XYZ file of C-alpha atoms in Angstrom:
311
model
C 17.441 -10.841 -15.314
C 19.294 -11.518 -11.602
C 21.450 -9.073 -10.034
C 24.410 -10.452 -11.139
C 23.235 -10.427 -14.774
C 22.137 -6.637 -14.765
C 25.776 -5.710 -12.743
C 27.789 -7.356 -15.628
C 25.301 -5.250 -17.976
C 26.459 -2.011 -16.989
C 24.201 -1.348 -13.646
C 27.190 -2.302 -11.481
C 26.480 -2.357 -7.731
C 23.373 -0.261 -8.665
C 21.936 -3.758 -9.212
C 21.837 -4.805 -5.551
C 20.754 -1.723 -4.103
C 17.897 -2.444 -2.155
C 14.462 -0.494 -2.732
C 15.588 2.692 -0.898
C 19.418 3.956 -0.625
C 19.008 4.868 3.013
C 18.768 1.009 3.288
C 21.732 -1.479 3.024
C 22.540 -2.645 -0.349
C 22.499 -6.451 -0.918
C 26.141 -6.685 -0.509
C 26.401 -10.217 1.105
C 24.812 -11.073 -2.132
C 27.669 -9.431 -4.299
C 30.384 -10.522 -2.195
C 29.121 -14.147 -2.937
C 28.741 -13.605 -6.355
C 32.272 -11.989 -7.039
C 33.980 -14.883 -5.200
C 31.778 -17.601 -7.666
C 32.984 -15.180 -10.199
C 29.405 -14.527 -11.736
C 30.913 -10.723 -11.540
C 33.957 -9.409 -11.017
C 36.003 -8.693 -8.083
C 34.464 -5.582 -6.117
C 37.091 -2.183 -6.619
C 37.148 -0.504 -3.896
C 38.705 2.854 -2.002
C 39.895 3.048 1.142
C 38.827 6.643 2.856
C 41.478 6.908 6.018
C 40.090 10.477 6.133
C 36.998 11.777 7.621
C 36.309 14.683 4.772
C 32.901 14.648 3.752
C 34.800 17.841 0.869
C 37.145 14.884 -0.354
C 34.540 12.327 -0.806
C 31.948 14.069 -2.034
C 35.202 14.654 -4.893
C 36.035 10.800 -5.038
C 32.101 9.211 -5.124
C 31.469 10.584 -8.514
C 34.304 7.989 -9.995
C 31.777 4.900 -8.843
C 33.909 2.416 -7.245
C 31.821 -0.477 -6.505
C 32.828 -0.168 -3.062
C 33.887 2.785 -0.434
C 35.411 1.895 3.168
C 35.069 4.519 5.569
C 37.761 4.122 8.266
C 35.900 4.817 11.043
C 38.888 3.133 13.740
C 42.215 5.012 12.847
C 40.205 8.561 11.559
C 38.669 11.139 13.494
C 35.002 10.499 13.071
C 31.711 11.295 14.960
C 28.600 9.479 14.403
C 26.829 12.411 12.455
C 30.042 12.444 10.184
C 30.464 8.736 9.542
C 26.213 8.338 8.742
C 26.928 11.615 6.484
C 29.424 10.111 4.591
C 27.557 6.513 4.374
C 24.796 8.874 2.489
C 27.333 11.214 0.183
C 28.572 7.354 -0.754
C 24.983 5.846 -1.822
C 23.462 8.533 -3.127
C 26.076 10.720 -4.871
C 26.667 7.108 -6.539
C 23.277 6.498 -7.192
C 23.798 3.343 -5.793
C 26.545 2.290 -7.714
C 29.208 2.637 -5.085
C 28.082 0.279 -1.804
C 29.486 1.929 0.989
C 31.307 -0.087 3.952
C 32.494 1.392 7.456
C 35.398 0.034 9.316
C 34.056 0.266 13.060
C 36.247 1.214 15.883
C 36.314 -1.977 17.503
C 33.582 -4.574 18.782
C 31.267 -1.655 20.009
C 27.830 -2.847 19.816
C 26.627 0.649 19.856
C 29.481 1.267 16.995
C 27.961 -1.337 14.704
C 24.551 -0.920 14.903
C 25.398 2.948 14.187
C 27.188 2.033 10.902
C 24.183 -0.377 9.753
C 21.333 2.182 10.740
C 23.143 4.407 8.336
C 23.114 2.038 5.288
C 26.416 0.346 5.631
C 28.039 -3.442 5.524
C 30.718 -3.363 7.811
C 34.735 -4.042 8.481
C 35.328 -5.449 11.907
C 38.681 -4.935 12.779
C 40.791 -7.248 15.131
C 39.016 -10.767 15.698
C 40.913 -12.932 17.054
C 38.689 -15.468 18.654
C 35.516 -17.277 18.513
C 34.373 -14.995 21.339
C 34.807 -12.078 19.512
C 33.198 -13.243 16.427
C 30.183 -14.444 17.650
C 29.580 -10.670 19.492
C 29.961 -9.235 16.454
C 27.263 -11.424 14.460
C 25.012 -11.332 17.083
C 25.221 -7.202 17.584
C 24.707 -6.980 13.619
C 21.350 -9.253 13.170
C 18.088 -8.847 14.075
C 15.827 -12.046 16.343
C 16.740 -14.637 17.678
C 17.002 -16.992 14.898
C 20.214 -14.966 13.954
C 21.356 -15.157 17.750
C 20.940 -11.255 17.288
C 20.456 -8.864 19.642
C 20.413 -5.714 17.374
C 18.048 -3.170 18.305
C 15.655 -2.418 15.975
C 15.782 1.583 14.927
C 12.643 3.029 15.194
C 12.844 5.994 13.138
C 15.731 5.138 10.726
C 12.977 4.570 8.017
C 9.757 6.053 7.064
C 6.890 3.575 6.754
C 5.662 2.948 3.283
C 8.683 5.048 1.771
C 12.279 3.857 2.435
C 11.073 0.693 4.821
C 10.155 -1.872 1.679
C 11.681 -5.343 1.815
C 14.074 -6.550 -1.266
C 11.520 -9.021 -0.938
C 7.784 -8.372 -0.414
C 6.995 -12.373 1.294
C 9.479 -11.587 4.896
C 9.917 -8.774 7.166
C 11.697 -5.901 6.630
C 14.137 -6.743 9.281
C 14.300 -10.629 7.939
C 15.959 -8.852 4.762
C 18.268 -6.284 6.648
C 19.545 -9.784 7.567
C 20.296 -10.555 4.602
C 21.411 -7.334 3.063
C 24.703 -5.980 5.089
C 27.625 -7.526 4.768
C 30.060 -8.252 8.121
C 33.605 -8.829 6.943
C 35.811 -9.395 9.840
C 39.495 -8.544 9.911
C 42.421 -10.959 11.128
C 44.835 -9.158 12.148
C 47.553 -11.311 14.619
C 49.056 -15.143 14.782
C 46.351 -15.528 17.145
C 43.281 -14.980 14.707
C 44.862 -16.807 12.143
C 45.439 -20.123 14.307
C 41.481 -19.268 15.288
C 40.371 -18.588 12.110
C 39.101 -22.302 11.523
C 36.795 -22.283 14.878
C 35.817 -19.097 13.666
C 34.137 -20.166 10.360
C 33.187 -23.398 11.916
C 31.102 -21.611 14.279
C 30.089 -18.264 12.771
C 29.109 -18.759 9.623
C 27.121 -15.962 9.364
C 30.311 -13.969 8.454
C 30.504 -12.941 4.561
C 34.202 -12.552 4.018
C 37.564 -12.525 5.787
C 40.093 -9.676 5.267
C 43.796 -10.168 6.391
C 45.318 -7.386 8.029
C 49.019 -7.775 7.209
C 50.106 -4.757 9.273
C 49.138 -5.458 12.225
C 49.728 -8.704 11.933
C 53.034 -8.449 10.429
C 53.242 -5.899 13.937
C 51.664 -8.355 15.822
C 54.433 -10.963 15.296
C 57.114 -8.306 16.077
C 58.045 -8.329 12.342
C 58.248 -4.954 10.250
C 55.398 -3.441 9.236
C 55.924 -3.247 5.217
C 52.180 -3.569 4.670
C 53.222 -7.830 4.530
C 54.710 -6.964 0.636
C 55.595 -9.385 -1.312
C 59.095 -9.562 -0.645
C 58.066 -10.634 3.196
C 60.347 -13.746 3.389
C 60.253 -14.330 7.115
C 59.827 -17.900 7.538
C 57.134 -17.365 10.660
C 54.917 -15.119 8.148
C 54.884 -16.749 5.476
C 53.756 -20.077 7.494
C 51.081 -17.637 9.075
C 50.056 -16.358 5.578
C 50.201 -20.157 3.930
C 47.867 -21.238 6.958
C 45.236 -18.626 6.532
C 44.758 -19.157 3.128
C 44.340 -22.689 3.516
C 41.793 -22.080 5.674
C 39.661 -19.873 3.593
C 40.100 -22.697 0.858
C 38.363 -25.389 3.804
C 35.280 -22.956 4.327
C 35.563 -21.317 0.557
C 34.865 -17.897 2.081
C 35.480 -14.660 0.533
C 38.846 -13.023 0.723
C 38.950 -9.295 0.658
C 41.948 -6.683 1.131
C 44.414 -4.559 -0.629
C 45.307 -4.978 -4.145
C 47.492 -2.965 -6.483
C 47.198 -2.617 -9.802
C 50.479 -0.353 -10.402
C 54.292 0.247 -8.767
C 55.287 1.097 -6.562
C 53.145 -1.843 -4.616
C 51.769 -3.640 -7.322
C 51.456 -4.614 -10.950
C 48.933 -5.178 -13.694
C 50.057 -9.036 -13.106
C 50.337 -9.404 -9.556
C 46.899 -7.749 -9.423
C 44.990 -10.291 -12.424
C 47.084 -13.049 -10.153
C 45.631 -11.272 -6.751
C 41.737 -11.002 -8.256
C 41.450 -14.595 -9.036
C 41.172 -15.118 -4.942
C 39.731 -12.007 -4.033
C 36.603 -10.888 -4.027
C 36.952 -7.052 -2.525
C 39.933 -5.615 -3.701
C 41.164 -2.289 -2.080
C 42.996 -0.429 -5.003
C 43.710 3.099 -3.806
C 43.118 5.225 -0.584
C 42.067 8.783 -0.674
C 45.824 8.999 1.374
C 47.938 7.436 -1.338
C 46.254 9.660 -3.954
C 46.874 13.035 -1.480
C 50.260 11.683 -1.235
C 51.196 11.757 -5.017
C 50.992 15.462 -4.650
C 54.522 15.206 -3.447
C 55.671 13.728 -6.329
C 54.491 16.067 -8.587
C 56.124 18.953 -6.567
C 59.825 17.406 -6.321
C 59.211 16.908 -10.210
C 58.632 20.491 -10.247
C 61.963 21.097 -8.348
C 63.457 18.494 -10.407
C 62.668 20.344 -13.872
C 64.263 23.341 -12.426
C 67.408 22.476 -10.849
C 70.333 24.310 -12.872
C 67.897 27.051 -13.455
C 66.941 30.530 -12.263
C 63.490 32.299 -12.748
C 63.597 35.606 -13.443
C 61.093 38.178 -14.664
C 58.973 34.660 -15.243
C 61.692 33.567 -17.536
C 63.362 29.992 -16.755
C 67.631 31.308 -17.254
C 70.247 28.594 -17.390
């Protein structure tokens, strides 16, 4: 039975782990398969908090994918490879965990894969950029990488087996992290064609609506749909035609419920995306103010006294 066979079986992600969880999982793999739709889009959260106590709370629900925000959160290396591990192996494998880097960093991204994680590159905007990214992510020359090789990231004969016994170890580390690269201005999106044309090696393509939106000196508002702006929504029509031209994955936010979303704006969303970001560990903090002003709500017009509620 494949991988994507055993996923749509019940294994989930847990069907392109690779042989050890300290490694990668096969994620390029998965990302290809959800956008031929042999499985379904990947649900992800986004974790905009560095709190190793809050994830280990959030891993147990098994969302096929975790993004650790390693740009806008306070994070140090030990923390982010700690969390990359709560993610694999309080999951079991079933949750493949991502890190968004802190920039182009070659250091940065070589950190996040040593620990076991595809990555979120935030802010390409030009062929440049793209091809520094690839390269700092792949092993040999036959990548055009210039990744160093960890030498004590895995222990011989234990967690260092290839996915597949015929190549290298490293050959399949290749092939096993994902690099998803974020557009986030006017100016990656009118690059975004040279981009693909030239660095194919790049799995999927998230668009980053609020800095872009930013970007174009436009409000924020997360580029909802009720953007009408004439200039964005030219910007937004052009970048999805170019995803059509190089049929690359498409990853990003997607609601499933108000206040940003619905259960038919998000069936409408998955048919294009392939990585959809449903909640953040932020948003789900946040509802706890809701549930206090209901509290305050329910007791307007009343007094408590002696633990009696007193009109």
């Amino acid at each position: 039975m494949d991988r994507a066979s055993r996923a749509n079986s019940g294994e989930g992600m847990a069907a392109y782990a690779a042989p050890s969880l300290f490694q990668p999982h096969l994620a390029r793999q998965a990302i290809r398969d959800a956008h031929a739709k042999r499985i379904p889009p990947l649900l992800c959260i986004f974790n905009s908090m560095s709190s190793i106590p809050t994830l280990r709370f959030i891993t147990p629900f098994n969302f096929d994918s975790s993004v650790i925000d390693w740009e806008h959160s306070s994070c140090n290396i030990e923390t982010m490879t700690t969390m990359v591990h709560e993610i694999a192996f309080i999951s079991q494998g079933r949750t493949i965990p991502w890190v968004r880097v802190p920039g182009h960093d070659h250091a940065a991204i070589g950190w996040a894969l040593d620990a076991g994680a595809s990555i979120v590159v935030p802010q390409v905007d030009t062929v440049e950029q793209a091809q520094h990214v690839v390269s700092a992510a792949k092993f040999g020359t036959r990548r055009n990488g210039t990744r160093s090789a960890p030498p004590a990231r895995w222990v011989p004969g234990l967690t260092d087996m290839p996915y597949d016994p015929s190549r290298t170890l490293h050959e399949c580390l290749n092939d096993q992290a994902a690099v998803m690269i974020q557009i986030e201005s006017l100016e990656g999106i009118n690059n975004l064609d040279e981009i693909l044309t030239k660095v194919p090696d790049i799995d999927m393509v998230w668009l980053g609506t609020l800095d872009a939106r930013i970007s174009m000196n436009l409000p924020g508002k997360f580029g909802s749909t009720s953007d009408t702006e004439p200039e964005w929504l030219a910007a937004r029509e052009k970048f999805f035609k170019i995803l059509d031209k190089h049929d690359k994955p498409y990853g990003g936010f997607g609601f499933p419920s108000p206040p940003l979303g619905n259960a038919e704006s998000f069936r409408a969303a998955a048919k294009r995306m392939s990585l959809m970001a449903v909640t953040a560990d932020m948003a789900l903090l946040a509802s706890v103010g809701t549930v206090l002003q209901a509290a305050k709500d329910a007791l307007k017009g009343s007094n408590t006294i002696n633990g009696k509620v007193e009109d």
